Short mmCIF file of C-alpha atoms in Angstrom, two decimals:
data_model
loop_
_atom_site.label_atom_id
_atom_site.label_comp_id
_atom_site.label_asym_id
_atom_site.label_seq_id
_atom_site.Cartn_x
_atom_site.Cartn_y
_atom_site.Cartn_z
CA MET A 134 76.38 59.97 63.96
CA ALA A 135 77.75 62.79 66.74
CA THR A 136 79.28 65.83 65.13
CA GLU A 137 80.37 67.66 68.67
CA VAL A 138 83.87 65.94 68.96
CA SER A 139 86.38 64.11 67.47
CA VAL A 140 89.24 62.82 67.33
CA LEU A 141 92.59 62.81 64.92
CA ASP A 142 95.15 60.24 65.39
CA LYS A 143 98.81 60.15 63.35
CA ASP A 144 97.54 58.01 60.50
CA GLY A 145 94.36 60.93 59.57
CA ASP A 146 92.16 58.49 60.63
CA VAL A 147 88.40 60.70 62.08
CA THR A 148 86.42 58.83 64.90
CA TYR A 149 83.83 61.41 66.13
CA TYR A 150 81.52 61.43 69.69
CA SER A 151 79.03 63.41 71.23
CA ASN A 152 80.92 64.92 74.47
CA TYR A 153 84.82 65.53 75.30
CA ALA A 154 84.70 62.47 78.40
CA ASP A 155 83.80 59.41 75.86
CA ALA A 156 86.40 61.01 73.16
CA THR A 157 89.29 60.85 76.38
CA THR A 158 88.05 57.97 77.16
CA ASP A 159 88.34 56.53 73.96
CA ILE A 160 91.91 57.23 73.00
CA ILE A 161 92.87 55.98 76.90
CA ASN A 162 91.44 52.81 76.33
CA SER A 163 92.95 52.66 72.07
CA GLU A 164 95.85 53.42 72.92
CA ILE A 165 95.89 56.02 69.88
CA GLU A 166 99.32 57.94 69.28
CA HIS A 167 99.36 61.21 69.26
CA PRO A 168 96.31 62.58 68.80
CA LEU A 169 94.17 65.94 68.75
CA VAL A 170 90.59 66.60 69.81
CA GLN A 171 88.59 68.10 68.01
CA ILE A 172 85.89 70.36 69.40
CA TRP A 173 83.40 71.73 66.89
CA ALA A 174 79.86 72.47 68.48
CA ASP A 175 79.26 73.81 71.95
CA LEU A 176 79.47 71.69 74.94
CA ASP A 177 78.44 71.45 78.55
CA GLU A 178 80.60 69.47 80.55
CA GLN A 179 84.47 70.08 82.57
CA ILE A 180 87.08 69.45 79.59
CA ILE A 181 89.71 67.47 82.01
CA LEU A 182 93.29 67.27 80.17
CA LEU A 183 94.94 64.42 79.27
CA ASP A 184 99.18 64.50 79.10
CA GLY A 185 99.99 65.14 75.43
CA VAL A 186 96.46 65.58 74.25
CA ASP A 187 95.46 68.90 72.47
CA ILE A 188 92.59 70.86 71.61
CA TRP A 189 91.43 72.46 68.92
CA ILE A 190 88.16 74.30 69.15
CA ALA A 191 85.91 75.32 66.77
CA PRO A 192 85.44 79.06 65.94
CA GLY A 193 82.34 80.65 67.84
CA VAL A 194 82.61 77.06 69.30
CA THR A 195 81.26 78.13 73.22
CA ILE A 196 82.51 75.15 76.14
CA SER A 197 80.79 75.86 79.13
CA ASN A 198 80.22 74.63 83.04
CA SER A 199 77.89 75.38 85.84
CA SER A 200 78.99 71.97 88.16
CA GLY A 201 82.67 72.65 87.89
CA ASP A 202 86.28 74.25 86.46
CA THR A 203 85.53 74.39 82.83
CA ILE A 204 88.89 73.40 81.78
CA THR A 205 91.34 71.25 84.65
CA ASP A 206 94.32 69.38 84.57
CA ASN A 207 93.11 67.87 88.14
CA ASN A 208 95.76 68.55 89.79
CA VAL A 209 98.30 65.68 87.32
CA ALA A 210 101.17 67.10 85.28
CA VAL A 211 99.68 67.66 81.80
CA LYS A 212 101.55 69.24 78.24
CA CYS A 213 98.35 70.60 76.37
CA ASN A 214 97.89 73.22 73.41
CA ILE A 215 94.39 74.16 73.48
CA SER A 216 94.08 76.49 70.38
CA GLY A 217 91.26 77.69 67.90
CA TYR A 218 89.44 80.69 68.37
CA GLY A 219 86.28 79.78 70.73
CA LYS A 220 84.39 80.55 73.59
CA LEU A 221 85.34 79.41 77.21
CA THR A 222 82.95 80.04 80.02
CA GLN A 223 82.53 79.09 83.12
CA THR A 224 78.07 79.87 84.67
CA SER A 225 78.22 78.78 87.98
CA THR A 226 77.99 81.52 91.10
CA SER A 227 79.96 79.13 92.90
CA PHE A 228 84.18 78.81 93.08
CA TYR A 229 85.06 77.93 90.57
CA ALA A 230 87.36 79.18 87.66
CA VAL A 231 87.06 78.86 84.01
CA CYS A 232 90.58 77.39 83.33
CA ASN A 233 92.33 75.87 86.41
CA PHE A 234 95.90 74.64 86.92
CA THR A 235 96.54 73.31 89.41
CA ASN A 236 99.56 71.17 88.83
CA SER A 237 102.90 72.59 89.77
CA ASN A 238 104.83 71.01 86.91
CA SER A 239 101.97 70.95 84.08
CA LYS A 240 102.95 73.02 80.86
CA VAL A 241 99.41 74.20 78.64
CA SER A 242 98.94 77.08 76.13
CA VAL A 243 95.65 78.04 75.44
CA LYS A 244 94.03 80.63 72.30
CA CYS A 245 90.64 81.40 72.21
CA ASP A 246 88.52 84.23 71.46
CA ILE A 247 86.70 85.41 75.44
CA ILE A 248 87.52 83.81 78.19
CA GLU A 249 84.65 84.29 81.25
CA ASN A 250 83.30 83.33 84.41
CA GLU A 251 80.32 84.55 86.08
CA SER A 252 82.30 83.18 89.74
CA ALA A 253 82.60 85.63 92.57
CA GLY A 254 84.94 83.69 94.19
CA GLN A 255 87.48 82.91 90.86
CA ALA A 256 88.82 83.78 88.61
CA CYS A 257 88.82 83.42 85.17
CA VAL A 258 92.36 82.01 84.67
CA SER A 259 93.92 80.53 88.07
CA SER A 260 97.13 79.10 87.15
CA SER A 261 100.10 77.11 89.21
CA ALA A 262 102.06 75.53 86.32
CA LYS A 263 105.31 75.50 85.05
CA LYS A 264 104.58 77.01 82.10
CA PHE A 265 101.71 78.93 80.77
CA HIS A 266 100.97 80.93 77.87
CA LEU A 267 97.51 82.75 76.91
CA GLU A 268 96.71 84.30 73.52
CA CYS A 269 93.12 85.84 74.12
CA ASN A 270 90.66 89.30 73.22
CA LEU A 271 88.93 89.25 76.33
CA VAL A 272 89.48 88.42 80.17
CA TYR A 273 85.94 89.38 81.79
CA GLY A 274 85.53 88.09 85.05
CA LYS A 275 82.39 90.00 85.77
CA SER A 276 82.28 89.23 89.51
CA HIS A 277 85.87 88.69 90.41
CA GLY A 278 89.04 88.89 89.09
CA GLY A 279 90.91 87.80 85.22
CA VAL A 280 94.33 85.77 85.70
CA TYR A 281 96.27 85.09 89.11
CA LEU A 282 99.12 82.80 87.99
CA ASN A 283 100.52 81.09 91.96
CA ASN A 284 103.09 79.70 91.79
CA ASN A 285 106.92 81.32 91.92
CA ASN A 286 107.84 77.78 90.03
CA SER A 287 106.60 79.34 87.24
CA ASP A 288 110.03 80.21 84.68
CA ASP A 289 107.76 80.17 81.56
CA LEU A 290 104.78 83.03 81.39
CA ASN A 291 102.73 84.17 78.45
CA ILE A 292 100.04 86.48 78.43
CA ASN A 293 99.09 88.15 75.16
CA ALA A 294 95.68 89.21 75.56
CA GLU A 295 93.62 92.28 73.46
CA LYS A 296 91.56 93.56 76.93
CA ILE A 297 91.43 92.01 80.20
CA VAL A 298 88.59 93.65 82.71
CA THR A 299 86.68 93.07 86.13
CA GLY A 300 83.28 94.24 87.42
CA GLU A 301 80.01 94.70 85.69
CA ILE A 302 79.03 98.55 84.94
CA THR A 303 75.41 97.46 86.24
CA GLU A 304 76.78 95.66 90.15
CA LEU A 305 79.03 98.58 91.77
CA SER A 306 80.13 96.04 94.21
CA SER A 307 80.87 93.52 91.27
CA GLY A 308 85.06 92.68 90.53
CA THR A 309 87.80 92.37 91.80
CA THR A 310 92.03 92.67 90.86
CA ALA A 311 92.78 91.82 87.21
CA ILE A 312 95.69 90.27 87.26
CA ILE A 313 98.11 88.75 89.91
CA SER A 314 101.14 87.55 88.89
CA ARG A 315 104.01 85.27 90.26
CA GLY A 316 106.88 83.92 87.98
CA ASN A 317 108.68 85.25 85.00
CA GLY A 318 107.93 85.74 82.06
CA PHE A 319 106.42 88.44 79.71
CA MET A 320 102.99 90.00 79.43
CA HIS A 321 101.51 92.33 75.98
CA ILE A 322 98.25 93.80 76.62
CA ASN A 323 96.37 96.26 75.20
CA GLU A 324 94.54 97.49 78.04
CA ILE A 325 93.35 96.65 81.59
CA LEU A 326 90.19 97.45 83.03
CA CYS A 327 88.92 97.53 86.11
CA ARG A 328 85.81 98.84 86.51
CA ASN A 329 84.64 98.94 90.17
CA LEU A 330 87.66 97.96 92.44
CA GLY A 331 91.06 96.18 91.67
CA HIS A 332 94.51 96.66 90.71
CA CYS A 333 95.17 96.16 87.43
CA ILE A 334 98.02 94.04 88.25
CA SER A 335 99.45 92.94 91.74
CA HIS A 336 102.94 91.77 90.98
CA ARG A 337 104.28 89.86 93.74
CA GLU A 338 107.02 87.29 93.44
CA GLY A 339 109.28 86.11 90.16
CA GLU A 340 110.79 88.73 87.55
CA ILE A 341 107.37 90.24 84.45
CA THR A 342 108.00 91.97 81.94
CA ALA A 343 105.05 93.35 80.69
CA ASN A 344 103.36 97.08 77.62
CA ILE A 345 100.56 96.63 78.53
CA LYS A 346 99.29 100.41 77.19
CA LYS A 347 96.42 100.79 79.57
CA LEU A 348 95.77 100.53 82.74
CA THR A 349 92.09 102.09 84.62
CA THR A 350 90.61 100.80 88.12
CA LYS A 351 87.84 103.02 88.59
CA MET A 352 86.07 103.52 92.90
CA ASN A 353 82.91 102.01 93.79
CA ILE A 354 83.44 100.32 96.74
CA ALA A 355 85.07 101.98 99.10
CA ASN A 356 89.28 100.41 99.82
CA ALA A 357 91.44 103.04 98.05
CA ILE A 358 93.81 101.00 96.44
CA ALA A 359 96.71 101.11 93.63
CA ALA A 360 96.03 100.66 89.82
CA VAL A 361 100.03 98.69 89.68
CA HIS A 362 101.05 97.34 92.88
CA LEU A 363 104.86 95.30 93.76
CA ASP A 364 102.88 94.75 96.77
CA GLN A 365 102.12 91.14 99.79
CA GLY A 366 105.30 89.48 97.69
CA THR A 367 108.88 88.36 98.77
CA GLY A 368 110.55 91.39 98.73
CA THR A 369 113.00 90.29 96.03
CA GLN A 370 110.30 90.56 93.07
CA LYS A 371 110.85 93.38 89.32
CA LEU A 372 108.55 94.40 87.42
CA ILE A 373 109.36 96.44 84.27
CA LEU A 374 106.03 97.96 82.84
CA TYR A 375 106.52 99.51 78.92
CA PHE A 376 102.63 101.19 79.26
CA ASP A 377 100.73 104.58 78.13
CA GLU A 378 98.94 105.23 80.52
CA ILE A 379 97.97 104.72 84.69
CA LEU A 380 93.81 105.94 85.55
CA ASN A 381 93.30 105.31 88.90
CA PHE A 382 89.56 107.64 89.12
CA ASN A 383 86.81 108.59 91.53
CA GLY A 384 83.76 105.90 91.57
CA SER A 385 81.30 105.85 93.88
CA PHE A 386 84.17 106.91 96.26
CA ASN A 387 87.88 107.98 96.26
CA SER A 388 90.38 106.67 94.01
CA GLY A 389 93.24 104.94 95.05
CA ILE A 390 97.23 105.67 93.73
CA GLY A 391 98.36 105.23 90.44
CA ILE A 392 101.76 102.94 91.07
CA TYR A 393 102.22 101.79 94.70
CA LEU A 394 106.26 100.18 94.85
CA HIS A 395 106.46 99.43 98.41
CA GLU A 396 108.36 95.97 97.42
CA GLY A 397 111.47 94.18 95.42
CA LYS A 398 112.31 96.52 91.67
CA GLY A 399 110.03 98.88 90.05
CA ILE A 400 110.82 100.05 86.06
CA PHE A 401 108.40 101.75 85.33
CA ILE A 402 108.62 103.55 81.44
CA GLY A 403 104.92 105.52 79.63
CA ARG A 404 103.59 108.57 78.70
CA ARG A 405 101.45 109.18 82.28
CA VAL A 406 100.21 108.14 85.72
CA TYR A 407 96.87 109.67 86.74
CA SER A 408 94.84 109.91 90.75
CA GLU A 409 91.93 111.49 90.99
CA ASN A 410 92.57 111.40 94.85
CA GLU A 411 95.64 109.87 95.73
CA GLU A 412 99.45 110.08 95.12
CA GLY A 413 100.49 109.56 91.77
CA VAL A 414 103.63 107.26 92.78
CA ASP A 415 103.93 105.87 96.38
CA ILE A 416 106.82 104.48 96.75
CA SER A 417 108.22 102.61 100.50
CA GLY A 418 110.33 100.19 102.26
CA ASP A 419 114.10 100.01 102.75
CA ASN A 420 115.94 97.50 99.89
CA THR A 421 113.41 98.82 97.08
CA LYS A 422 114.40 100.02 94.50
CA GLY A 423 113.36 101.69 91.28
CA TYR A 424 113.58 103.85 87.83
CA ILE A 425 110.25 106.12 86.99
CA LYS A 426 110.79 107.57 83.55
CA ILE A 427 106.82 108.92 83.35
CA ASN A 428 106.29 111.93 81.16
CA GLU A 429 103.43 112.97 83.22
CA ILE A 430 102.62 112.21 87.26
CA ILE A 431 99.09 113.80 88.03
CA SER A 432 97.69 113.80 91.41
CA LEU A 433 94.59 116.19 91.95
CA ASN A 434 94.40 116.68 94.74
CA LYS A 435 97.56 115.36 96.60
CA ALA A 436 101.07 115.06 95.75
CA ALA A 437 102.11 113.64 92.48
CA ILE A 438 105.06 111.20 93.85
CA ARG A 439 105.29 110.23 97.67
CA SER A 440 108.29 109.17 98.95
CA PHE A 441 109.27 107.31 102.08
CA SER A 442 111.68 105.31 104.65
CA ASN A 443 113.11 103.37 101.22
CA ASN A 444 117.04 104.14 101.87
CA GLU A 445 117.32 102.57 98.32
CA GLN A 446 117.90 105.73 95.41
CA LEU A 447 115.31 105.73 93.12
CA ILE A 448 114.99 108.02 89.61
CA ILE A 449 112.12 109.90 88.34
CA ASP A 450 113.23 111.13 85.08
CA SER A 451 109.68 113.21 85.00
CA ASP A 452 108.90 115.89 81.84
CA TYR A 453 105.34 116.49 84.23
CA ILE A 454 104.74 116.73 88.25
CA VAL A 455 102.33 117.75 89.54
CA GLY A 456 100.03 117.71 92.63
CA PHE A 457 98.20 119.41 94.74
CA GLY A 458 97.88 121.13 98.45
CA PHE A 459 100.53 121.54 101.66
CA THR A 460 102.05 118.16 101.18
CA GLY A 461 103.55 119.44 98.18
CA SER A 462 103.69 118.04 94.38
CA VAL A 463 106.69 115.64 95.54
CA TYR A 464 106.40 114.63 98.91
CA ILE A 465 109.99 112.97 100.90
CA GLN A 466 110.20 111.52 104.42
CA ASP A 467 112.40 110.37 106.61
CA ASP A 468 115.83 108.73 104.62
CA ALA A 469 113.57 108.71 101.28
CA ASN A 470 116.39 109.24 98.18
CA LEU A 471 114.91 110.68 95.57
CA LEU A 472 117.27 111.46 92.58
CA LEU A 473 114.76 113.90 89.92
CA LYS A 474 115.38 114.99 86.84
CA ASN A 475 114.75 116.99 83.68
CA ALA A 476 110.69 117.49 85.12
CA LYS A 477 108.58 120.49 85.17
CA ILE A 478 107.63 120.23 89.69
CA ILE A 479 104.22 122.37 89.53
CA ASN A 480 101.68 122.60 92.83
CA THR A 481 98.64 124.31 91.30
CA ASP A 482 96.91 125.11 94.66
CA ASP A 483 97.10 128.45 95.37
CA THR A 484 97.32 128.92 98.28
CA SER A 485 99.36 129.20 101.00
CA ASP A 486 99.63 125.16 101.57
CA SER A 487 100.79 125.16 97.47
CA LYS A 488 104.31 123.68 98.00
CA CYS A 489 106.82 122.52 95.81
CA ILE A 490 108.60 119.97 97.37
CA VAL A 491 108.53 118.67 100.91
CA LEU A 492 110.89 117.10 102.73
CA GLU A 493 110.48 115.76 106.66
CA LYS A 494 111.94 114.44 109.15
CA PRO A 495 109.75 113.04 111.68
CA ASP A 496 112.37 111.60 113.61
CA THR A 497 115.80 111.43 113.12
CA LEU A 498 115.94 110.60 109.86
CA LEU A 499 116.89 113.04 107.29
CA PRO A 500 115.71 112.93 103.96
CA ASN A 501 118.52 113.00 100.56
CA LEU A 502 116.88 114.88 97.56
CA THR A 503 119.41 115.19 94.24
CA LEU A 504 118.09 118.05 91.54
CA ASN A 505 119.36 117.52 87.36
CA ASN A 506 117.52 119.57 85.78
CA VAL A 507 114.41 120.56 87.19
CA LYS A 508 111.81 123.46 87.26
CA ALA A 509 109.45 124.55 90.29
CA VAL A 510 106.41 126.32 89.62
CA THR A 511 104.45 127.38 92.95
CA GLY A 512 100.76 128.45 92.44
CA ASN A 513 101.59 131.46 94.92
CA THR A 514 104.74 133.25 95.09
CA SER A 515 104.46 135.53 97.94
CA ILE A 516 103.19 132.46 100.84
CA GLY A 517 104.10 128.92 98.80
CA THR A 518 107.39 127.41 99.08
CA ILE A 519 109.14 125.37 96.49
CA ILE A 520 110.84 123.23 99.08
CA PHE A 521 108.80 122.86 102.44
CA GLN A 522 111.05 121.61 105.85
CA ALA A 523 108.92 119.89 107.83
CA GLY A 524 109.67 119.13 111.39
CA PHE A 525 113.21 120.31 111.02
CA THR A 526 114.72 123.47 109.56
CA GLY A 527 118.78 123.19 107.45
CA ILE A 528 119.99 120.24 104.89
CA SER A 529 122.29 120.19 101.45
CA ILE A 530 120.59 119.48 98.17
CA LYS A 531 122.41 118.19 95.67
CA ASN A 532 121.79 120.45 92.36
CA TYR A 533 123.30 120.10 88.60
CA GLY A 534 120.30 122.75 87.67
CA PHE A 535 116.82 124.66 89.63
CA PHE A 536 115.53 126.50 88.05
CA ALA A 537 112.09 127.91 90.57
CA ASN A 538 109.40 130.94 90.75
CA LYS A 539 110.41 131.88 93.59
CA SER A 540 113.80 132.10 96.58
CA LEU A 541 114.21 129.18 98.37
CA ASP A 542 113.20 129.68 102.08
CA THR A 543 116.18 129.40 104.77
CA GLY A 544 118.26 126.31 106.33
CA ILE A 545 117.87 124.75 102.48
CA SER A 546 121.50 124.63 101.17
CA LEU A 547 122.23 123.31 97.81
CA VAL A 548 125.76 122.15 97.12
CA ILE A 549 127.69 121.39 94.38
CA GLY A 550 125.11 124.70 92.22
CA ASP A 551 123.64 127.20 93.35
CA SER A 552 123.50 130.82 92.46
CA SER A 553 126.72 132.17 92.71
CA ASN A 554 127.23 129.53 89.27
CA PHE A 555 123.87 129.91 87.99
CA PHE A 556 123.05 126.43 88.38
CA PHE A 557 120.03 128.35 90.85
CA ILE A 558 118.22 130.73 88.62
CA VAL A 559 114.75 133.07 90.67
CA SER A 560 111.58 134.12 88.08
CA THR A 561 108.57 135.01 88.81
CA ASP A 562 108.50 134.16 84.83
CA LEU A 563 108.93 130.91 84.57
CA THR A 564 104.98 129.21 84.52
#
């Protein structure tokens, strides 16, 4: 008697089959009511979901396929729950996903141990379903991406994963972006790792609230890219991200940006953002909105924060903002508008390039800057600069508390608070 697959009906009767296809054919032909498909042994076949038919996979069981998507709604609207503790894989290198839900009215939830894909042309999970829930220990896109949510019609998204990984250590050309999100919902992920290339998360449409502890991308492919990315979307997307670390490391090539906020609204609350070679946070685009509360924003070789051509005021509340070189630790261009709060701004360069804040006016637009309880430390108190005016001289800066280890250059006027009312204090003791 075949024992690979069983069907449990509403009366508790169990029928056994040798494969999933025979089980679902019998469900349709026999009109079995409220069936539950139970998979007890490894299967190598495609799982086409049926509306109203749930699937349970026994612990340790592997479902794989080498000739198409492993699990799919076949572009037919289904409501289906996949549960258990199985391993879902797709073993072809062709353009196939492990889970591919293409119907915009499908409602699917998947709970498993591991999802792993060999394909270089498709993510582990590709979903345009109206509802999609995922609970998984590991999503591993060996050659491509992790979870791609393709439809802004998706109004019930919930991703709960221990780890999402793209790329192989031994194949430096493998892997890409871990998560592309469109739609509305929630994510709770312990770690996202892009080993060779890719955004950890690129949010493009809808509103996502995410709690992701650690996000890391390493550049082993020549294409500088941001770990967290808001761009290439509608311009109205919103991402609320709580995190511990966002890291962008050099690999075979120089690293990219930590947070890239060029569209929509980004709210980032976390402990540390770090980039070895590019900016820690890069902000641009008129009508781009944001709030950034991060303890440490660090770039080893460039500005920790770069903001240009965005006319909405963004608030950056940060304990330490650390950059290096002539672009300053904070670089503000055109009509960019920043409010810096509670920050110690440090430029670690000890040459004349050691500028804490750079304000640039390349044409007719003047940057806007407000300071509130800010300390600025240049690495060279002789020829370094606290606030450098590039392309112009003469600007007014609103000040609600400012300390520096060097006097300001000519042309900078502090309004509201200045040295006369002790809201601006210069001391070389500040280090």
